[in-house]
CSV table of C-alpha atoms and ligand atoms in Angstrom, one decimal:
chain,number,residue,atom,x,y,z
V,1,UNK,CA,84.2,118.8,110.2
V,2,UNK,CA,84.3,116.7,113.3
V,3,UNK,CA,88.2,116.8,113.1
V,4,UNK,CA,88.5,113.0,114.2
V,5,UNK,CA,92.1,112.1,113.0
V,6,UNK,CA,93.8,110.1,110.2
V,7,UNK,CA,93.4,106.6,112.9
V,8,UNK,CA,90.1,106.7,113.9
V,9,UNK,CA,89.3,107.9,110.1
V,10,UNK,CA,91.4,104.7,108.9
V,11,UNK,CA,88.9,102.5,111.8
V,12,UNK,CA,86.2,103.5,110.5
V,13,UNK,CA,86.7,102.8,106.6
V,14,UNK,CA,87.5,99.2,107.0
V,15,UNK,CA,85.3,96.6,107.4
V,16,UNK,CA,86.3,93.8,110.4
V,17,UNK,CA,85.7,91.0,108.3
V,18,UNK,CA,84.4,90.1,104.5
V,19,UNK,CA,82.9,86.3,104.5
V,20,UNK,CA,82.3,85.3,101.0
V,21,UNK,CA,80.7,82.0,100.9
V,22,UNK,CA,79.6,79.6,97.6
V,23,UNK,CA,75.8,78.2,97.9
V,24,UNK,CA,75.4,75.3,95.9
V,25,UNK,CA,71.7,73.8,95.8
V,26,UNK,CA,70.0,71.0,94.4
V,27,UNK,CA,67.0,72.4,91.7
V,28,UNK,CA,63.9,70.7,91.7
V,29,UNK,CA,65.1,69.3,88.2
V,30,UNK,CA,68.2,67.4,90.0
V,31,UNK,CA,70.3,70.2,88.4
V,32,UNK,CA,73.4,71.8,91.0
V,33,UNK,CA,73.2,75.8,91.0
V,34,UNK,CA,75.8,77.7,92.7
V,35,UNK,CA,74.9,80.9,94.3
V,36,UNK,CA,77.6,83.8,95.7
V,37,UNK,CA,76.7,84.4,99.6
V,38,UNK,CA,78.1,87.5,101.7
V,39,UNK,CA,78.1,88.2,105.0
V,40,UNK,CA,80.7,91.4,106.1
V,41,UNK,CA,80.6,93.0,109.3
V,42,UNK,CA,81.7,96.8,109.4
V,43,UNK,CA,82.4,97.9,113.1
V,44,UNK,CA,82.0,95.7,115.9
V,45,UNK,CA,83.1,98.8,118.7
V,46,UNK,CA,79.4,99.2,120.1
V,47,UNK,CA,78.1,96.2,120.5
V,48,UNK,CA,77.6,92.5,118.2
V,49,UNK,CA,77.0,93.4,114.7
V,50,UNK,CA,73.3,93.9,113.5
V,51,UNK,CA,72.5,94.0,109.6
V,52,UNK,CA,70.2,92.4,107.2
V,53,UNK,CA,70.0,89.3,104.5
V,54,UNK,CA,69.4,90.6,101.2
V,55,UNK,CA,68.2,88.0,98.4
V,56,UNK,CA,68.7,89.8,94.8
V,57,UNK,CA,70.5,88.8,91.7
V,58,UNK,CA,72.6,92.1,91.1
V,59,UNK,CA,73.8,91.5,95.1
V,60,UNK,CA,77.7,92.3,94.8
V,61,UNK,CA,80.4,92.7,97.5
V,62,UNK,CA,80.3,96.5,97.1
V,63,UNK,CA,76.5,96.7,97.7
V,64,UNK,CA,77.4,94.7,101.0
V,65,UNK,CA,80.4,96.4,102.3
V,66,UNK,CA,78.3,100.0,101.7
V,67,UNK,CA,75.4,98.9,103.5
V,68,UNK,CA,77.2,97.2,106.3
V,69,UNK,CA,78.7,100.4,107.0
V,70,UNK,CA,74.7,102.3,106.7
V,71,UNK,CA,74.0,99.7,109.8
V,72,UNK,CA,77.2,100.9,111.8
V,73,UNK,CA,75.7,104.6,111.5
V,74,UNK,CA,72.1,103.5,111.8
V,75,UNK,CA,72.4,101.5,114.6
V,76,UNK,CA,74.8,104.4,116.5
V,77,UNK,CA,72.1,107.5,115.1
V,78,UNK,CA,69.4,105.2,117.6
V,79,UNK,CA,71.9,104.7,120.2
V,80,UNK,CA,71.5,101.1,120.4
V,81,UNK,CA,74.3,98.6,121.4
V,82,UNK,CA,75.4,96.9,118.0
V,83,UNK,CA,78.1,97.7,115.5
V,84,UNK,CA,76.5,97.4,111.7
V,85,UNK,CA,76.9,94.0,109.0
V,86,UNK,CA,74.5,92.9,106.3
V,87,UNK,CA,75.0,90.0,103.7
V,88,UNK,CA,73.2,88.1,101.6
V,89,UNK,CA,72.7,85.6,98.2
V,90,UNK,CA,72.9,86.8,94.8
V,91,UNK,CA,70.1,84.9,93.6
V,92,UNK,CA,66.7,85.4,92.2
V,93,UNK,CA,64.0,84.5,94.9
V,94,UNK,CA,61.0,84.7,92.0
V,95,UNK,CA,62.7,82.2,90.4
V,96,UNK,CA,63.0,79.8,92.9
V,97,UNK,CA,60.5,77.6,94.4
V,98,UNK,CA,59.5,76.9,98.3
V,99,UNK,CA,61.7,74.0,98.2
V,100,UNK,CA,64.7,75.8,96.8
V,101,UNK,CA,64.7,79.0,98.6
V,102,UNK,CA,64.6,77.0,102.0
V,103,UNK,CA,68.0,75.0,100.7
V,104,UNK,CA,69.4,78.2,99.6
V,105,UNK,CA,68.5,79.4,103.2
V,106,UNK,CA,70.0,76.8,105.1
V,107,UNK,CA,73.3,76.3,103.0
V,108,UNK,CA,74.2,79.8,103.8
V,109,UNK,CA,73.3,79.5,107.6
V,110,UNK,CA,75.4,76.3,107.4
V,111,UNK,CA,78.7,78.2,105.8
V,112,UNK,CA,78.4,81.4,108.1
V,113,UNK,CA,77.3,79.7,110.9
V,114,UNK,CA,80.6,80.1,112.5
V,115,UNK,CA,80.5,83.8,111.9
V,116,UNK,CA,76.8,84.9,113.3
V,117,UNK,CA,75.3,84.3,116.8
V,118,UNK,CA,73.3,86.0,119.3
V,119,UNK,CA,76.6,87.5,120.8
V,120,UNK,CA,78.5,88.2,117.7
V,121,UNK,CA,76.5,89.2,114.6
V,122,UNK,CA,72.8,89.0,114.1
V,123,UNK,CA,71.4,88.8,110.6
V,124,UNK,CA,67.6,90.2,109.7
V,125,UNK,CA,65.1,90.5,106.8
V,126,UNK,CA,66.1,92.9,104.2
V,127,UNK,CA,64.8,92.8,100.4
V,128,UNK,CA,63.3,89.3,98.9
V,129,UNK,CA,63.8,88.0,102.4
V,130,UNK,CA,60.9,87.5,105.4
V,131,UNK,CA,59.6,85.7,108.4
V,132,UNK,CA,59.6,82.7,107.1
V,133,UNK,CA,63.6,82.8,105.8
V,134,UNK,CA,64.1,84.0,109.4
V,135,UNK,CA,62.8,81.0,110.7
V,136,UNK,CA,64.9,78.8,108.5
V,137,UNK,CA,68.3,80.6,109.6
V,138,UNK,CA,66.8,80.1,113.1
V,139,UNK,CA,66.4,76.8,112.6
V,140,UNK,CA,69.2,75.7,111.0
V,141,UNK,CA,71.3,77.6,113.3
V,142,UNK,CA,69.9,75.7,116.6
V,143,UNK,CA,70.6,72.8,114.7
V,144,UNK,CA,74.0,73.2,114.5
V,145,UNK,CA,74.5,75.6,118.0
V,146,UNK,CA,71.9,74.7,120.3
V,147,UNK,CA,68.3,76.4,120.5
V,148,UNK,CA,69.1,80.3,119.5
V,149,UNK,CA,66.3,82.2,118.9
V,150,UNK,CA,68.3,85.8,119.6
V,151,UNK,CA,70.9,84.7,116.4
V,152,UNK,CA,68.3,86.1,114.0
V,153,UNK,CA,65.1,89.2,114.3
V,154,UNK,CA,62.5,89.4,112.2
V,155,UNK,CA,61.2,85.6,113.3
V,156,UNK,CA,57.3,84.7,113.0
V,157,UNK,CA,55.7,85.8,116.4
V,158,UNK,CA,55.0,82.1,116.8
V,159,UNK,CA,58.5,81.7,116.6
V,160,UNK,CA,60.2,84.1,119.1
V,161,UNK,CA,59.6,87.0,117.0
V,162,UNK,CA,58.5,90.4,118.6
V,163,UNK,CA,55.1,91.9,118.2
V,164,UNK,CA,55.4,95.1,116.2
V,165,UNK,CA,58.5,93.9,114.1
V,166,UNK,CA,56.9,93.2,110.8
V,167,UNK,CA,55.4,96.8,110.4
V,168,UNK,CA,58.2,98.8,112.3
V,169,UNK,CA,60.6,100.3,109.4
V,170,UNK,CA,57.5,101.9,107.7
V,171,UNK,CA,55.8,102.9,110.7
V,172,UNK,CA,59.0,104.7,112.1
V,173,UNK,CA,59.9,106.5,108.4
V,174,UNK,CA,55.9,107.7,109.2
V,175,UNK,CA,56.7,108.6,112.6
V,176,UNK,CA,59.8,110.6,111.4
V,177,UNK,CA,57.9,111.9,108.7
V,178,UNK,CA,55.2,113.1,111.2
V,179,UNK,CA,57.7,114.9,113.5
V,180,UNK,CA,59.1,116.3,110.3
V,181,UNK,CA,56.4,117.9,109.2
V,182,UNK,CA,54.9,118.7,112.9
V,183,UNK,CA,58.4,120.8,113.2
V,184,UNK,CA,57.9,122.4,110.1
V,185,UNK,CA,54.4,124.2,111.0
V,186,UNK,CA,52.7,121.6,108.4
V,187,UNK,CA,51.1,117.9,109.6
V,188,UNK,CA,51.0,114.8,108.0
V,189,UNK,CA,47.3,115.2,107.6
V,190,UNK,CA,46.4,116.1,104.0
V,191,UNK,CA,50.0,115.9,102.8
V,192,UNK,CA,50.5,114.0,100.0
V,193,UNK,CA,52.7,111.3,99.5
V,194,UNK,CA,54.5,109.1,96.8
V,195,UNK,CA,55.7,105.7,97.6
V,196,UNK,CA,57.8,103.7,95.7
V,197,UNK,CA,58.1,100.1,96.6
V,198,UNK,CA,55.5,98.5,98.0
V,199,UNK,CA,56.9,95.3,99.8
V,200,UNK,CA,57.8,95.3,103.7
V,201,UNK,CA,58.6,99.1,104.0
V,202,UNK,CA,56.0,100.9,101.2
V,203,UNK,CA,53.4,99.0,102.4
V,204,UNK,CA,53.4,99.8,106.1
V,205,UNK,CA,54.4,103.3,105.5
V,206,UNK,CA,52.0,103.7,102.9
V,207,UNK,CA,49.1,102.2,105.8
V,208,UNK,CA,50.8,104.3,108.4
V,209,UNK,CA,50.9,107.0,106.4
V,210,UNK,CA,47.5,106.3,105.0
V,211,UNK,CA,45.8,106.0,108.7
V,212,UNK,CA,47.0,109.3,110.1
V,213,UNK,CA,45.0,111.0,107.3
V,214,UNK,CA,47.9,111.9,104.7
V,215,UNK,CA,46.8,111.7,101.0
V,216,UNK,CA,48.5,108.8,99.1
V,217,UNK,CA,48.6,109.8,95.6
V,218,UNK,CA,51.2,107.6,93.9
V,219,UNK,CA,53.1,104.4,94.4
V,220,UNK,CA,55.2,101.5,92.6
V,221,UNK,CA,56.8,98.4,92.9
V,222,UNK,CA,59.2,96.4,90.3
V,223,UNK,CA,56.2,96.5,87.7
V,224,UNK,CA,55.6,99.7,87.2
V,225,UNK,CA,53.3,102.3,89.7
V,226,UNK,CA,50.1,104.1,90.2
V,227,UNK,CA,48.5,107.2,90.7
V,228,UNK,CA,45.0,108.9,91.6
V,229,UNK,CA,45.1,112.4,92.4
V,230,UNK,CA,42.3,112.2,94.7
V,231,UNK,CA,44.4,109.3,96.7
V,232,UNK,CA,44.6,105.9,96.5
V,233,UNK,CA,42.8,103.1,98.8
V,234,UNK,CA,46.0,101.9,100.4
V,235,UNK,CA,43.9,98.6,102.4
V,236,UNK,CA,42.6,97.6,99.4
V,237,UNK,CA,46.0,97.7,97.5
V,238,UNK,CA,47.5,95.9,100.3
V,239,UNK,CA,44.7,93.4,100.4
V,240,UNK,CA,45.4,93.3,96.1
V,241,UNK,CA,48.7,92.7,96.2
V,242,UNK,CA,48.6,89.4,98.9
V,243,UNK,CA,50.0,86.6,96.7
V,244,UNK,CA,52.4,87.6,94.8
V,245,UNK,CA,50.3,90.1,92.5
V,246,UNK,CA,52.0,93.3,91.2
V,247,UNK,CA,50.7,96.7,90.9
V,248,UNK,CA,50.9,96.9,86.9
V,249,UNK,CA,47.9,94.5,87.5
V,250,UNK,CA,45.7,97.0,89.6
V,251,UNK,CA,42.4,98.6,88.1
V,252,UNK,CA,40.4,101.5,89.8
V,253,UNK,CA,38.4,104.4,88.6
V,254,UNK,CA,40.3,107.1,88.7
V,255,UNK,CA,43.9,105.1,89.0
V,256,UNK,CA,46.4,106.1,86.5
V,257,UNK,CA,49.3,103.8,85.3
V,258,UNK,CA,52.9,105.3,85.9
V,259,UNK,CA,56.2,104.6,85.0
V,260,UNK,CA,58.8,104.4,88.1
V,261,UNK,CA,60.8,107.6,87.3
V,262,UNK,CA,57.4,109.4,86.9
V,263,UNK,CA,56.7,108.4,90.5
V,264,UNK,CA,59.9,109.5,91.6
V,265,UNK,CA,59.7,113.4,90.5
V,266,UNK,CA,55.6,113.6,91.1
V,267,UNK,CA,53.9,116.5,92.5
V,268,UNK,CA,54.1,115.7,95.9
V,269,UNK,CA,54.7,116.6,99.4
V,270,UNK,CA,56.6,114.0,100.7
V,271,UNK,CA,58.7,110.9,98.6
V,272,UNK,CA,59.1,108.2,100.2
V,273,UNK,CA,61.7,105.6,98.0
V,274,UNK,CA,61.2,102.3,99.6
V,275,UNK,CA,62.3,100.0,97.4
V,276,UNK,CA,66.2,99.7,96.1
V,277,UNK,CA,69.4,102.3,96.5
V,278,UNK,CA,70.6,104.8,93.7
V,279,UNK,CA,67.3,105.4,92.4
V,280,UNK,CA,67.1,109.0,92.6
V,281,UNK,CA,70.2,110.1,90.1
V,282,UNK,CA,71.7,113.6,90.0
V,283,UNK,CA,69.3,114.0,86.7
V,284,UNK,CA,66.5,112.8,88.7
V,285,UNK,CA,67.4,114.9,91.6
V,286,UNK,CA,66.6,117.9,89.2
V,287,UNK,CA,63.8,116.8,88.7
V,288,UNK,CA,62.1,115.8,92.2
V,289,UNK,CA,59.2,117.9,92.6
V,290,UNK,CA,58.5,116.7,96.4
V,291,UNK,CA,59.1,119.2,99.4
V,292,UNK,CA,60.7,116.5,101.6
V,293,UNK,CA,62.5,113.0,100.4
V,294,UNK,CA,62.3,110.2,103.3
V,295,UNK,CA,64.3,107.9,102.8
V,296,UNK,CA,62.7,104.2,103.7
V,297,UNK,CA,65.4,102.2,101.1
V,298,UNK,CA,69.5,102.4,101.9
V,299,UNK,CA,71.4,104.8,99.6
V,300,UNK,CA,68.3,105.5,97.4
V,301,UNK,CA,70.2,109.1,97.0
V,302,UNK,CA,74.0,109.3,96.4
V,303,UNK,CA,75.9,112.2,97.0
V,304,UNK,CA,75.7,113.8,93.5
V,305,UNK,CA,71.8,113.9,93.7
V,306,UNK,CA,72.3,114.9,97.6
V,307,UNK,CA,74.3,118.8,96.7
V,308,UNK,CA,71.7,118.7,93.2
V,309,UNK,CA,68.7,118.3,96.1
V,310,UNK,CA,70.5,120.8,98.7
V,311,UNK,CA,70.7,123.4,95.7
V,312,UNK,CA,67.3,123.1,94.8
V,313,UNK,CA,66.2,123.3,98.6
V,314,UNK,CA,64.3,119.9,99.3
V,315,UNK,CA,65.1,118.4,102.4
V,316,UNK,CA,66.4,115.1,102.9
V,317,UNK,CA,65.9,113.1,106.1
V,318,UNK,CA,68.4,110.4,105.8
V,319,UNK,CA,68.1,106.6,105.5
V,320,UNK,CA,70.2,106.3,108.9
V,321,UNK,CA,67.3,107.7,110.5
V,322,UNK,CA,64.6,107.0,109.0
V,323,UNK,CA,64.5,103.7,108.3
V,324,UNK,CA,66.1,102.7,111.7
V,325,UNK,CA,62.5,101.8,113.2
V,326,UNK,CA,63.3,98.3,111.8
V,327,UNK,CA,66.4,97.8,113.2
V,328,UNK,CA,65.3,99.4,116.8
V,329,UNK,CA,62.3,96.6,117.3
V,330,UNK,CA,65.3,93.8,116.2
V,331,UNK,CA,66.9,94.8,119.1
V,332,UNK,CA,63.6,94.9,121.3
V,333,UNK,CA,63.1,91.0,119.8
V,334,UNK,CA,66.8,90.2,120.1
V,335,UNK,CA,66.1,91.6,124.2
V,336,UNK,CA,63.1,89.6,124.7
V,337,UNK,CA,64.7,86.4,123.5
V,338,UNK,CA,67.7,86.9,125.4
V,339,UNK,CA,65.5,87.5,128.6
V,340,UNK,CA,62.7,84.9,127.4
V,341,UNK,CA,59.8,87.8,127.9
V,342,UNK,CA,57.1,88.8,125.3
V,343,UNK,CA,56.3,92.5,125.3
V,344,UNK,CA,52.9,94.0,123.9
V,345,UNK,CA,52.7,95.6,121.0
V,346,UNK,CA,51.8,98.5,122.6
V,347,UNK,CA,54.6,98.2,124.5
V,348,UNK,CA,57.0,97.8,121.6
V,349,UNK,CA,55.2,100.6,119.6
V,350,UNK,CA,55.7,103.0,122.7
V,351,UNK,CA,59.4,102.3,123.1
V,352,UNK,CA,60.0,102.8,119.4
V,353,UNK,CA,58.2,105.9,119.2
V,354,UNK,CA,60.5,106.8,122.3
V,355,UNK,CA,64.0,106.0,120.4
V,356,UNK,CA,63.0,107.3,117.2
V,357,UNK,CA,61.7,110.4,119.0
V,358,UNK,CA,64.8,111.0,120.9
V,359,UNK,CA,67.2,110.3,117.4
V,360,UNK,CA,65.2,112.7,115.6
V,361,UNK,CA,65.2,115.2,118.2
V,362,UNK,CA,69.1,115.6,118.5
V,363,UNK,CA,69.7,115.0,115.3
V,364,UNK,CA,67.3,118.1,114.5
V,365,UNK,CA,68.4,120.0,116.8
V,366,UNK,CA,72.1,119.6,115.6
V,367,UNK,CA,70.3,121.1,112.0
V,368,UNK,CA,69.2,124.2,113.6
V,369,UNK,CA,72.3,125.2,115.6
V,370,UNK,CA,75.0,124.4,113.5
V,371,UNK,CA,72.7,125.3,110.1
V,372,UNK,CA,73.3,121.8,108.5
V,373,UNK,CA,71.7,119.4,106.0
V,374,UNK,CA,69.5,116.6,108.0
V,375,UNK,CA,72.1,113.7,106.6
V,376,UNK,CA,75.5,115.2,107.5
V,377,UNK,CA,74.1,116.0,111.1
V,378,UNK,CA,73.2,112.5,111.4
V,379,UNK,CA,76.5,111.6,110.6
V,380,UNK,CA,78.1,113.8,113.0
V,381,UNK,CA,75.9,111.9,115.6
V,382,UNK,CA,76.2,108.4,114.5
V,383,UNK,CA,80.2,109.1,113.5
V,384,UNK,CA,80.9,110.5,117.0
V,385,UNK,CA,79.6,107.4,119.0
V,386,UNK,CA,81.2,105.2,116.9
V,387,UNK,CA,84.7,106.8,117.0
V,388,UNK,CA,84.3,107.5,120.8
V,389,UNK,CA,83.5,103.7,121.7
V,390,UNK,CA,86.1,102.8,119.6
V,391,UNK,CA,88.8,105.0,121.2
V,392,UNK,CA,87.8,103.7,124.5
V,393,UNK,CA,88.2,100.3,123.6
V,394,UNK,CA,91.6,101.0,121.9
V,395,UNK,CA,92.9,99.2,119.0
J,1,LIG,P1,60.8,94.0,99.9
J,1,LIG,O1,61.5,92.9,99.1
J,1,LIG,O2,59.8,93.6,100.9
J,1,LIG,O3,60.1,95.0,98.9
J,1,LIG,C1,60.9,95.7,97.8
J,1,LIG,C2,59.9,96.4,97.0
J,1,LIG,O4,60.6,97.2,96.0
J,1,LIG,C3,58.9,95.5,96.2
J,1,LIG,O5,57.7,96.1,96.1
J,1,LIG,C4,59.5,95.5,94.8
J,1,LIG,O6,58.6,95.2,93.8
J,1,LIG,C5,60.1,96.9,94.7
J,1,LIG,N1,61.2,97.0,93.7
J,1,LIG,C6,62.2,96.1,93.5
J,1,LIG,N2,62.9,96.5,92.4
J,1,LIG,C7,62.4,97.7,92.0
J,1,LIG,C8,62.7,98.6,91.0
J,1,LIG,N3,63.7,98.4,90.2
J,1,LIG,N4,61.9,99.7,90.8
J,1,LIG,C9,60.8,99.9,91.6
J,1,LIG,N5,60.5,99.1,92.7
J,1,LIG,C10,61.3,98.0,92.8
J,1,LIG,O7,62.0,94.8,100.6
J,1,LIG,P2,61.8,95.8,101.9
J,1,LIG,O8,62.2,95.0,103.1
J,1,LIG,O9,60.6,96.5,101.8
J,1,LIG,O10,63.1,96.8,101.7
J,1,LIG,C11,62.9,97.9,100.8
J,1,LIG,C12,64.1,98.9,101.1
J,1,LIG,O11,64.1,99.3,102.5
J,1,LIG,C13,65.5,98.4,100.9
J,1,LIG,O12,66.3,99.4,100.4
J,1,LIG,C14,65.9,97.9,102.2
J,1,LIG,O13,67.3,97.8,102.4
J,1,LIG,C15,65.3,99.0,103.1
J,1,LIG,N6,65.1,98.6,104.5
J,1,LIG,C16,64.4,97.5,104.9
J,1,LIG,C17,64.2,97.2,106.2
J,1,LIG,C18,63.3,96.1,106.7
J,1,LIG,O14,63.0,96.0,107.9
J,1,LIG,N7,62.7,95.3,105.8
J,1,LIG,C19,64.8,98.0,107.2
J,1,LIG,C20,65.5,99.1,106.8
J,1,LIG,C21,65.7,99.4,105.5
């Protein structure tokens, strides 16, 4: 459609570089284990690369090179200045103790540190990975580099971190989901909602979500989900699930147990998968009995399920924009520390609203006049910047 020729096409499907690393640890027991680590960076043309860390056993080079090239898009559909990279360690956090996870953190700073810094790739939390694993990679990077607090987002506030990070992917899927549904002559009042995954993203969407009056009727996480048709008491499942306790576990009157497909195709307004990509299958897809999908995790939906969804009408607002409220406050906290200034969270909140606002806006307005699906106009978007940065910069 956009007619960008066989080079720029050839640019754009290659990744700049593929670092495959080994992690070898010390257990607890005195035992060595070996873990695979990633980190690949897609397109550089825009600006240092900007991507998370991912801690997950079934982690493979595909999943990385695919999502790297999500962040390109992403960070282009915001109009912020990075290119896109992820990585990460195929291991199994749960299964890992303090001690461990912190080696396992700093053995994969120390074999990538030569590929990341503030200027030239900037890794982030992504699934199984927080705060406190961001301060780690902070650390062990200044260790090696000098004091770098920009070489890494997501940090503690007490730690250079940016008010407003920790809750900004599920507040901006809200915010998108708000405009959304503003533009469609509904409101996010009253609509209901099913979540599933309930770490970082679920929760603060399900809170945002929750706060602004909409009716949260199911949600999951790796144990199984939940539902109460007359909503669920989102504070109190947050507050529940503090310390490492799962959903399965939750008793309420009037909360139901259900199984994670069942979440996925309930009677809904609005889905919200927030947990882990390819969930929603083309046989799923057929299923889905939501109005609107918003898509919190990468990939949730592949491009089977996508033309199965665009037969059957439902509207899918595409992970590249709505889930790029995460990535938007990593580049407010990767500004700050580069200008050693702390910004309100009001402050932070206002500007994100402002960038997500102003994606959404051209992005929809590219829907209406050319009468295309939500994902392929942010494409057009995000592809166009990319190629035209890249042309200018030449080869
Ligand atoms: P997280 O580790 O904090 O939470 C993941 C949640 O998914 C947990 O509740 C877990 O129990 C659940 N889950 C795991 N496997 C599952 C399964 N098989 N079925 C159902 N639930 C399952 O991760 P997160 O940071 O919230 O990331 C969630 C998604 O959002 C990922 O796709 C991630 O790439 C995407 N994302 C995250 C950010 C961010 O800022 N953290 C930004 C953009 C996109």
């Amino acid at each position: 459609m956009m007619k960008l020729g066989p080079r720029v096409e050839r640019l754009l499907l290659s990744l700049e570089a593929e670092h495959h690393v080994t992690v070898p640890i010390e257990r607890d027991n005195g035992e060595l284990a070996v873990f695979s680590g990633y980190r690949f960076q897609h397109n550089s043309a825009r600006g240092p690369t900007k991507g998370g860390l991912r801690f997950h056993p079934s982690l493979d080079a595909d999943d990385v090179r695919a999502l790297a090239t999500l962040m390109t898009w992403k960070t282009a559909v915001v109009n912020i200045p990075f290119g896109g990279a992820k990585g990460g360690v195929a291991c199994e956090p749960s299964l890992l103790s303090q001690g461990e996870l912190e080696r396992v953190t700093r053995k994969f700073v120390e074999r990538i540190s030569q590929e990341i810094g503030p200027q030239r790739d900037i890794p982030a939390p992504d699934v199984n990975t927080n705060a406190q694993v961001m301060a780690w990679i902070m650390d062990q990077y200044s260790r090696l580099h000098g004091f770098s607090p920009a070489v890494v987002t997501g940090k503690p506030i007490e730690l250079h971190g940016s008010q407003g990070r920790e809750a900004a992917t599920g507040n901006g899927v809200v915010c998108i989901t708000e405009n959304f549904l503003n533009d469609a002559g509904s409101s996010l009042k009253d609509a209901t909602v099913a979540i599933q995954g309930f770490g970082n993203v679920g929760q603060f969407a399900a809170l945002a979500a929750y706060e602004r009056g909409a009716k949260i009727v199911a949600v999951s996480d790796v144990s199984g989900g939940i539902a109460a048709k007359d909503g669920l008491h989102v504070p109190s499942l947050v507050e529940f699930t503090r310390g490492r306790r799962q959903l399965a576990q939750y008793e309420a009157d009037g909360v139901s147990r259900i199984t994670n497909d069942a979440l996925l195709c309930w009677d809904v307004d609005v889905l919200i998968p927030a947990a882990l990509g390819g969930v929603l299958t083309p046989e799923v897809a057929k299923e889905v009995r939501a109005r609107v999908i918003v898509e919190a995790a990468n990939a949730p939906a592949g491009p089977e399920a996508d033309e199965v969804l665009e037969k059957r009408g439902i509207t899918v607002i595409p992970d590249i924009l709505a889930n790029a409220g995460g990535v938007t406050v990593s580049y407010f906290e990767w500004t700050q520390n580069l200008q050693c200034l702390h910004w309100t969270e009001h402050e932070v909140n206002r500007r994100l609203r402002h960038t997500l606002g102003t994606a959404y806006a051209t992005i929809r307005d590219l829907v209406q006049s050319r009468k295309l699906g939500w994902r392929t106009a942010a494409y057009i978007v995000a592809l166009g910047r990319v190629a035209k940065a890249a042309m200018l910069r030449g080869v």
